Short mmCIF file of N, CA, C and O in Angstrom, two decimals:
data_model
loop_
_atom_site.label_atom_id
_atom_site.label_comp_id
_atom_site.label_asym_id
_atom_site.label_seq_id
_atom_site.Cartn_x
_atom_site.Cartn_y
_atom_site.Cartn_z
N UNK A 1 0.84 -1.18 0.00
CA UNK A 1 0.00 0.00 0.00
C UNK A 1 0.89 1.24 0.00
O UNK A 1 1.99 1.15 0.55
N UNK A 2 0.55 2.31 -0.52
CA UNK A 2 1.07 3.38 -0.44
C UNK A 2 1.65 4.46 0.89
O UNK A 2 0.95 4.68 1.88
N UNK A 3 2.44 4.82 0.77
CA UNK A 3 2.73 5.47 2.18
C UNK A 3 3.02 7.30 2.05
O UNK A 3 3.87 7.80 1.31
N UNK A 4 2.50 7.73 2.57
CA UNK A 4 2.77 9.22 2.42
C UNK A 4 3.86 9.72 2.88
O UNK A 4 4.24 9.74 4.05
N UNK A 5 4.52 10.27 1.64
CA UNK A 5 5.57 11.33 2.47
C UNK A 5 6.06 12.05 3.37
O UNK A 5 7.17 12.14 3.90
N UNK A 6 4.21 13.04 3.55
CA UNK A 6 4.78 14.07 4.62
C UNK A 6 4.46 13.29 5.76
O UNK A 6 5.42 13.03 6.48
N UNK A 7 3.40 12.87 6.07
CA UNK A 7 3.19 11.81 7.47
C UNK A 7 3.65 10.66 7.86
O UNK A 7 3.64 10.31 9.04
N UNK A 8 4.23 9.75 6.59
CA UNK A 8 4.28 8.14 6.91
C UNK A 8 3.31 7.62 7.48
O UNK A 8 3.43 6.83 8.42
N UNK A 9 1.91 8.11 6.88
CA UNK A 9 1.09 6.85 7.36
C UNK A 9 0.68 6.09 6.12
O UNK A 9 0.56 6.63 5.02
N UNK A 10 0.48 4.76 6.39
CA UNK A 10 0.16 3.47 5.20
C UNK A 10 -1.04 3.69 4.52
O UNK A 10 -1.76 2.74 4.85
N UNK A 11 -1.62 4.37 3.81
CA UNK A 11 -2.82 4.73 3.29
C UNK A 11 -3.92 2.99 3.23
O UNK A 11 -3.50 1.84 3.08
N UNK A 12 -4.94 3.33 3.36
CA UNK A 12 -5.70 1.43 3.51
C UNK A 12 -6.08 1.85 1.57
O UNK A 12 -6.00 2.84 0.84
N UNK A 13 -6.63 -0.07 1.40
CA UNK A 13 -6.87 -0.19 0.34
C UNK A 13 -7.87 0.89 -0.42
O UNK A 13 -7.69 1.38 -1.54
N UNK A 14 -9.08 1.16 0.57
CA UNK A 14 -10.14 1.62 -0.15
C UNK A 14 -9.72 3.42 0.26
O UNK A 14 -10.75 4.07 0.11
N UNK A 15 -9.00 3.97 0.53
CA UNK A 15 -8.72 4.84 0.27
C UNK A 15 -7.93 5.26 -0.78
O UNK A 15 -8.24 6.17 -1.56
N UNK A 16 -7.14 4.76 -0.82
CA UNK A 16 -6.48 4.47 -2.66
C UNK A 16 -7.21 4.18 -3.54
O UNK A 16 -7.25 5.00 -4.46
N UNK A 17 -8.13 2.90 -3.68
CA UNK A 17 -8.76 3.16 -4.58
C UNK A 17 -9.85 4.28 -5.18
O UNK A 17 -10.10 4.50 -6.36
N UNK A 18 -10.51 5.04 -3.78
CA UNK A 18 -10.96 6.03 -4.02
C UNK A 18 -10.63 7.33 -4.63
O UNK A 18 -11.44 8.19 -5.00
N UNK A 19 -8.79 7.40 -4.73
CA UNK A 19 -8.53 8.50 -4.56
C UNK A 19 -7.36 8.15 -5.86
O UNK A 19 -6.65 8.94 -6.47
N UNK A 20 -7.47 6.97 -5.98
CA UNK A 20 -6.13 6.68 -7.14
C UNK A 20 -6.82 6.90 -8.76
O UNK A 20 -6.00 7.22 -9.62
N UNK A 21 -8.11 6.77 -9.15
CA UNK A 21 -8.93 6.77 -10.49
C UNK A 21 -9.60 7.89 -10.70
O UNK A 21 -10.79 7.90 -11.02
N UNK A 22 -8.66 9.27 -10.51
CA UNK A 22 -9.17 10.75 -10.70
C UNK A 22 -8.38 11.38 -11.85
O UNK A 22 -7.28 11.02 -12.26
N UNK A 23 -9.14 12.36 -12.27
CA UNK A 23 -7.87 12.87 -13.53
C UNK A 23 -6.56 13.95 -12.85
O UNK A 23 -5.43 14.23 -13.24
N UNK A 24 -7.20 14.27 -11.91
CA UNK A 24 -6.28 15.16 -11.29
C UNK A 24 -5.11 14.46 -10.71
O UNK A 24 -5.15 13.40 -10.09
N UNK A 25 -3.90 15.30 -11.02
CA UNK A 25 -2.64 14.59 -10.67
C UNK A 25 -2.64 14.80 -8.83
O UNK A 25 -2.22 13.81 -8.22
N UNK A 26 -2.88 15.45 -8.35
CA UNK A 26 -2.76 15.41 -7.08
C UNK A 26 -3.61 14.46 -5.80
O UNK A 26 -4.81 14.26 -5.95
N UNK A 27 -3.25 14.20 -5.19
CA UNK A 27 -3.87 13.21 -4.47
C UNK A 27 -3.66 13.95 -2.67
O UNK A 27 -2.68 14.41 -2.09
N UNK A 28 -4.73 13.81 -2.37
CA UNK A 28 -5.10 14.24 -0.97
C UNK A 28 -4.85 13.32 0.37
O UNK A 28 -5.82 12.76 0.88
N UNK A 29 -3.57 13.16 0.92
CA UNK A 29 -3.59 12.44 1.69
C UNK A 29 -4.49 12.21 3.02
O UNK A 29 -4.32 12.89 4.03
N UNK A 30 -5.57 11.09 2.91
CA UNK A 30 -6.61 10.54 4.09
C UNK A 30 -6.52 11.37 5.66
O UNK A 30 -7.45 12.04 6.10
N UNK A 31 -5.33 11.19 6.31
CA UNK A 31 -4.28 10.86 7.36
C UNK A 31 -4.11 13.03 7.45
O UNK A 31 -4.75 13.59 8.34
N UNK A 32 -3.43 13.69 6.69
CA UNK A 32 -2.46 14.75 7.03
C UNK A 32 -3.37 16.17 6.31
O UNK A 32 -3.67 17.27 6.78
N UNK A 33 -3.58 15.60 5.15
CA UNK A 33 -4.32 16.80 4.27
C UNK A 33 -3.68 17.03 3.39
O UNK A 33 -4.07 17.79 2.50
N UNK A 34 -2.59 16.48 3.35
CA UNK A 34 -1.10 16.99 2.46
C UNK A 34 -0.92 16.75 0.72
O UNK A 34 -1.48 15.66 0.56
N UNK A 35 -0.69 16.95 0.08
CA UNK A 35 -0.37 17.00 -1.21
C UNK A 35 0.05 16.09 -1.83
O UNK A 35 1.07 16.46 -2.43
N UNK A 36 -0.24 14.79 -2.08
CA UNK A 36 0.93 14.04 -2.56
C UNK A 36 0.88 13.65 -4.12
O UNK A 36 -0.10 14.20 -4.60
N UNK A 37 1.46 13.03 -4.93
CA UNK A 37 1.91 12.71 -6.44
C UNK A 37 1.93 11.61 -6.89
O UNK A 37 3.14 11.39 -6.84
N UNK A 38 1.49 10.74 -7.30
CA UNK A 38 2.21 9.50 -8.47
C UNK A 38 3.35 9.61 -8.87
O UNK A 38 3.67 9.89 -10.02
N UNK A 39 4.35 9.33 -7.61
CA UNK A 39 5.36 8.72 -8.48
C UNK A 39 5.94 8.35 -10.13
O UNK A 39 5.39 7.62 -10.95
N UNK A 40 7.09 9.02 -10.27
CA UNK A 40 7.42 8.90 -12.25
C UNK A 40 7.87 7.43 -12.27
O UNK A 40 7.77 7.07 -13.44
N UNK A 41 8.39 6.25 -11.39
CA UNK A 41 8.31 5.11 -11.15
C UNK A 41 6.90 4.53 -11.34
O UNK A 41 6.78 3.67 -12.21
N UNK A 42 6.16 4.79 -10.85
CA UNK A 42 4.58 4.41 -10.52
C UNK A 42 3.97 4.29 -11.92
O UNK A 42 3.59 3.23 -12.42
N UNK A 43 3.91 5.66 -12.58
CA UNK A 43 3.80 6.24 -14.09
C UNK A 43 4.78 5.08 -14.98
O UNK A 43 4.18 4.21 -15.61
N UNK A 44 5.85 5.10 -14.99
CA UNK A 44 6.62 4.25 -15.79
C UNK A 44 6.17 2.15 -15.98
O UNK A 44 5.89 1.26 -16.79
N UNK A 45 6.40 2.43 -14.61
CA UNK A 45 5.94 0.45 -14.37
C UNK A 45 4.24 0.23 -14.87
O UNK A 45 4.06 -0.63 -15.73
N UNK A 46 3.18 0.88 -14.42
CA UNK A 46 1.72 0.56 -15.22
C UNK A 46 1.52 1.13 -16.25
O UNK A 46 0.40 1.57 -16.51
N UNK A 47 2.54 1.25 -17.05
CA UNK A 47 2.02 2.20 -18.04
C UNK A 47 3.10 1.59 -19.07
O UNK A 47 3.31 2.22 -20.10
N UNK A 48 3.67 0.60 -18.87
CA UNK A 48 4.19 -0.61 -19.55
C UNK A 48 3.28 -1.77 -19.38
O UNK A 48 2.89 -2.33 -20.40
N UNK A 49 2.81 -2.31 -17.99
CA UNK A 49 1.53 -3.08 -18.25
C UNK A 49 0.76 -2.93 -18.58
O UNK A 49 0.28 -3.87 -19.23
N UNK A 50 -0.14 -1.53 -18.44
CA UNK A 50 -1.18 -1.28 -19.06
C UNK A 50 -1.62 -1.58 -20.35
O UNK A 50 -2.76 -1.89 -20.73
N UNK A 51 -0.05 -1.38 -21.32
CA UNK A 51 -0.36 -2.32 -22.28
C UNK A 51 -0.89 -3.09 -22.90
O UNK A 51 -1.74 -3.01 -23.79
N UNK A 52 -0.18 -4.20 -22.23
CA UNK A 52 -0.67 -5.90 -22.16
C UNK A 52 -2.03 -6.31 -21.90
O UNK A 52 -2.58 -7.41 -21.85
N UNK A 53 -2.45 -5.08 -21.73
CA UNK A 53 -4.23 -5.40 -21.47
C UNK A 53 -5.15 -5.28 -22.33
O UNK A 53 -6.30 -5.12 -21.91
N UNK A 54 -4.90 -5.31 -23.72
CA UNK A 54 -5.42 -5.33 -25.39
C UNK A 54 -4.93 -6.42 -26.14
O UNK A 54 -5.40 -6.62 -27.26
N UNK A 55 -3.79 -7.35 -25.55
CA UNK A 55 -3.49 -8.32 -25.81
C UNK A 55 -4.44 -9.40 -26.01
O UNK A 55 -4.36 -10.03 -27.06
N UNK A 56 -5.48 -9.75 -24.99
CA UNK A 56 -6.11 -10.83 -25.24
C UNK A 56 -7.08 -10.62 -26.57
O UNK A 56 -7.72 -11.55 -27.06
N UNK A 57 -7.10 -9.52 -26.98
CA UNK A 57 -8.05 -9.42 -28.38
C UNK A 57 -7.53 -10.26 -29.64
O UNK A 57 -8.22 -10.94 -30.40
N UNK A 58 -5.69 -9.98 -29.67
CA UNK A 58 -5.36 -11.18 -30.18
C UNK A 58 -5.11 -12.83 -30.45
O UNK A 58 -4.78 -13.52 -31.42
N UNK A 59 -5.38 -13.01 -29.32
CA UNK A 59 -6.13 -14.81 -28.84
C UNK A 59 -6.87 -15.26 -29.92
O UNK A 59 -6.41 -16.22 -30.54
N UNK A 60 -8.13 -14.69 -30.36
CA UNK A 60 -8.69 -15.38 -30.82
C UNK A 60 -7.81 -15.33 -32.44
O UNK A 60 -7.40 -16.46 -32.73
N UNK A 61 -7.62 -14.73 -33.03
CA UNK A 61 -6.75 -14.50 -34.14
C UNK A 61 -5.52 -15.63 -34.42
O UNK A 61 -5.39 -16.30 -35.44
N UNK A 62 -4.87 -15.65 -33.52
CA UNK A 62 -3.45 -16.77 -33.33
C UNK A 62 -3.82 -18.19 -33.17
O UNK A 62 -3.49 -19.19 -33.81
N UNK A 63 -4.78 -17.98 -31.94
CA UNK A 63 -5.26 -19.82 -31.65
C UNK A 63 -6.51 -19.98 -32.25
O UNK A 63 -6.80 -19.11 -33.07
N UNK A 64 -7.40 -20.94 -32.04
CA UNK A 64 -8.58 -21.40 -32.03
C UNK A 64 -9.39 -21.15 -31.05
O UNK A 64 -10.05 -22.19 -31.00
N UNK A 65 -9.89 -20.28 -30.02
CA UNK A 65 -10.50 -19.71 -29.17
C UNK A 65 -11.51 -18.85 -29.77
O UNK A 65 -11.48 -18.15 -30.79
N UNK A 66 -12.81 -19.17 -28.52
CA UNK A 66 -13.50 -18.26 -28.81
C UNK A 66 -13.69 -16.89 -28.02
O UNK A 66 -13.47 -16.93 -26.81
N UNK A 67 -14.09 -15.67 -28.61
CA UNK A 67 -14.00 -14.74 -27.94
C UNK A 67 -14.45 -14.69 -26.60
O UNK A 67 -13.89 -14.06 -25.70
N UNK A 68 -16.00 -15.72 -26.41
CA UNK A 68 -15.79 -15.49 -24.99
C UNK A 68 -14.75 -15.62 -23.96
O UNK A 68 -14.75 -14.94 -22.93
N UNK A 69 -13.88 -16.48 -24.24
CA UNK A 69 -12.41 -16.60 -23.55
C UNK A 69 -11.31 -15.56 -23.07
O UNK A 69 -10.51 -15.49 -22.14
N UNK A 70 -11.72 -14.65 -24.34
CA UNK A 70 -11.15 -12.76 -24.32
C UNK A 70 -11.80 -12.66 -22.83
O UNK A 70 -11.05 -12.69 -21.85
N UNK A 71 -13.45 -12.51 -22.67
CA UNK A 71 -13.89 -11.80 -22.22
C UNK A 71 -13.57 -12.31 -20.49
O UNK A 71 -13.54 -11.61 -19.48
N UNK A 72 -13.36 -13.83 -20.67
CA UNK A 72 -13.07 -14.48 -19.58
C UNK A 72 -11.54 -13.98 -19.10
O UNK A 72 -11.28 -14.20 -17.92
N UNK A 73 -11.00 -13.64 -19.54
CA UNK A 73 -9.64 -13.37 -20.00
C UNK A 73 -9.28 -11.80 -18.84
O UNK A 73 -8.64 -11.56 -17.82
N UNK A 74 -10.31 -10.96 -19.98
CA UNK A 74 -10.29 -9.40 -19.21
C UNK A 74 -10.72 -9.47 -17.94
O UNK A 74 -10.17 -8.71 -17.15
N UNK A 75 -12.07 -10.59 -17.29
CA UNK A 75 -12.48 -10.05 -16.10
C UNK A 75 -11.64 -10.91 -15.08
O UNK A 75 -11.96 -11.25 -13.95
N UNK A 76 -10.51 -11.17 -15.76
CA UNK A 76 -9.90 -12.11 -14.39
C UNK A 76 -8.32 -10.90 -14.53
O UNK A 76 -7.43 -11.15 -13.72
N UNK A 77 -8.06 -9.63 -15.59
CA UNK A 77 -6.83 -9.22 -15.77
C UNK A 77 -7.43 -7.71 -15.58
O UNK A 77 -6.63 -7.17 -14.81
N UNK A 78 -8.17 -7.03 -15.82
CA UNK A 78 -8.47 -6.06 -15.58
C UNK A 78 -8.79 -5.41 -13.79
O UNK A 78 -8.76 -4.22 -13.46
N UNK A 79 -9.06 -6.54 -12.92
CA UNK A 79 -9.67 -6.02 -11.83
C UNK A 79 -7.97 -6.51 -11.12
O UNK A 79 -7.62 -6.01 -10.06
N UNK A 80 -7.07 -7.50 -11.86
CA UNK A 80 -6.04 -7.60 -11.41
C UNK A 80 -4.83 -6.57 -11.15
O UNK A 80 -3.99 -6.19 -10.34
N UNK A 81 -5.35 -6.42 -12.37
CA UNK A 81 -4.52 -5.04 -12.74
C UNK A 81 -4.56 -3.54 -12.06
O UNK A 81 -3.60 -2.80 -11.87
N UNK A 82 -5.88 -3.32 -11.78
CA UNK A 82 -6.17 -2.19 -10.92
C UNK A 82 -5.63 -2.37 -9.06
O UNK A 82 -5.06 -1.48 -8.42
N UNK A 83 -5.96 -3.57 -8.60
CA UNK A 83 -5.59 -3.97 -7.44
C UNK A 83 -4.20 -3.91 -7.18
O UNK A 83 -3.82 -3.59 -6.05
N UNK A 84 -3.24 -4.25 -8.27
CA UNK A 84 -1.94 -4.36 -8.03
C UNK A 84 -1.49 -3.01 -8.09
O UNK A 84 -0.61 -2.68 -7.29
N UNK A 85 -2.00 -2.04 -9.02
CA UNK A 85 -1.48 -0.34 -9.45
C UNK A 85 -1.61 -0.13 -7.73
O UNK A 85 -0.65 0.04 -6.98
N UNK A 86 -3.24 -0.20 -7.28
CA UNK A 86 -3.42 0.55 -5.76
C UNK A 86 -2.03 -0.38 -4.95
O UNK A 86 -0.98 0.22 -4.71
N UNK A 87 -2.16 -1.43 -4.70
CA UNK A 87 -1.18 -2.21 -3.81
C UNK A 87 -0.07 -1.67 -3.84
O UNK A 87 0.19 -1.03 -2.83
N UNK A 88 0.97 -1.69 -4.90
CA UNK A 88 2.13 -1.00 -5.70
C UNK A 88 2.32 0.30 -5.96
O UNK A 88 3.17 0.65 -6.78
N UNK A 89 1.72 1.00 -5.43
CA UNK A 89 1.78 2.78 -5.76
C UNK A 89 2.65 3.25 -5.27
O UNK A 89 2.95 2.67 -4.23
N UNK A 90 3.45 4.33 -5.60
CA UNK A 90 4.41 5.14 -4.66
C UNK A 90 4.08 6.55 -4.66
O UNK A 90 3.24 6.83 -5.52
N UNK A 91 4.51 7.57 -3.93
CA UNK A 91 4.06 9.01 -4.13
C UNK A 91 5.24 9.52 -3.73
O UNK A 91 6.05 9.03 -2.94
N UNK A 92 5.27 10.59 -4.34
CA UNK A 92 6.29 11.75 -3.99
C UNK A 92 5.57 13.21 -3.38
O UNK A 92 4.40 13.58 -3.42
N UNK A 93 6.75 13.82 -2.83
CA UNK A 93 5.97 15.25 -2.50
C UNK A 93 5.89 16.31 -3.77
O UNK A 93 5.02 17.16 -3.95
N UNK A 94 6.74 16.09 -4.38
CA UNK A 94 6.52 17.33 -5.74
C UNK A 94 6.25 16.08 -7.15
O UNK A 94 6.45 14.89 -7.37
N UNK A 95 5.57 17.55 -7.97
CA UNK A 95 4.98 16.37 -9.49
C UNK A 95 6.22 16.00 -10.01
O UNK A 95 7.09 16.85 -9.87
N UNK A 96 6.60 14.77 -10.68
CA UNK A 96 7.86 14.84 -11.61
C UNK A 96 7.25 14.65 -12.85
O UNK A 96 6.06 14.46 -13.07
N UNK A 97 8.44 14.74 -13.84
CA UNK A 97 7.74 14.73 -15.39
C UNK A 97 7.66 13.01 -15.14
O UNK A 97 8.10 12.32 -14.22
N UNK A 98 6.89 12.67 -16.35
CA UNK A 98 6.71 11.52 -16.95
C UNK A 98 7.85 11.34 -17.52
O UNK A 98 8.65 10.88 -16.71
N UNK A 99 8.27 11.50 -18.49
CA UNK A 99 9.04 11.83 -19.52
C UNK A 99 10.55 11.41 -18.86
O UNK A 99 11.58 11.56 -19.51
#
């Protein structure tokens, strides 16, 4: 789970998830009030997996599968995927570039 900078406290699951799927880059720490960031680590690592998550459209194309298998596919990698971003998050006190 994520830990805040200015306080060091362990943020819980459902506060991350509440607070991790906003467009705004800033994030409001639960705990302090404080300011915190997504990590350019954080940005870099799901955003190489994120990827891999249009992949199963090619399944059916390569093998003999049917699409429902895609679909079986996404709802076992998509909710995986979000759980691990919240679990795995890091924050900083100032924005860094992406880039």
């Amino acid at each position: 789970m994520p830990t805040c900078q200015r306080c060091f406290e362990t943020w819980t699951f459902k506060d991350t998830m509440k607070r991790a799927f906003v467009l705004d880059t800033r994030l409001t720490c639960p705990y302090c009030d404080g300011t915190q960031f997504i990590s350019k680590e954080t940005h870099r690592r799901f955003g190489v997996a994120g990827s891999f998550v249009p992949i199963p459209m090619l399944l059916p194309l390569l093998f003999n599968i049917s699409f429902w298998w895609v679909f079986v596919i996404w709802a076992l990698l998509i909710p995986s995927y979000f759980i691990a971003y919240c679990s795995l998050m890091t924050f900083s006190n100032e924005e860094q570039n992406i880039i």
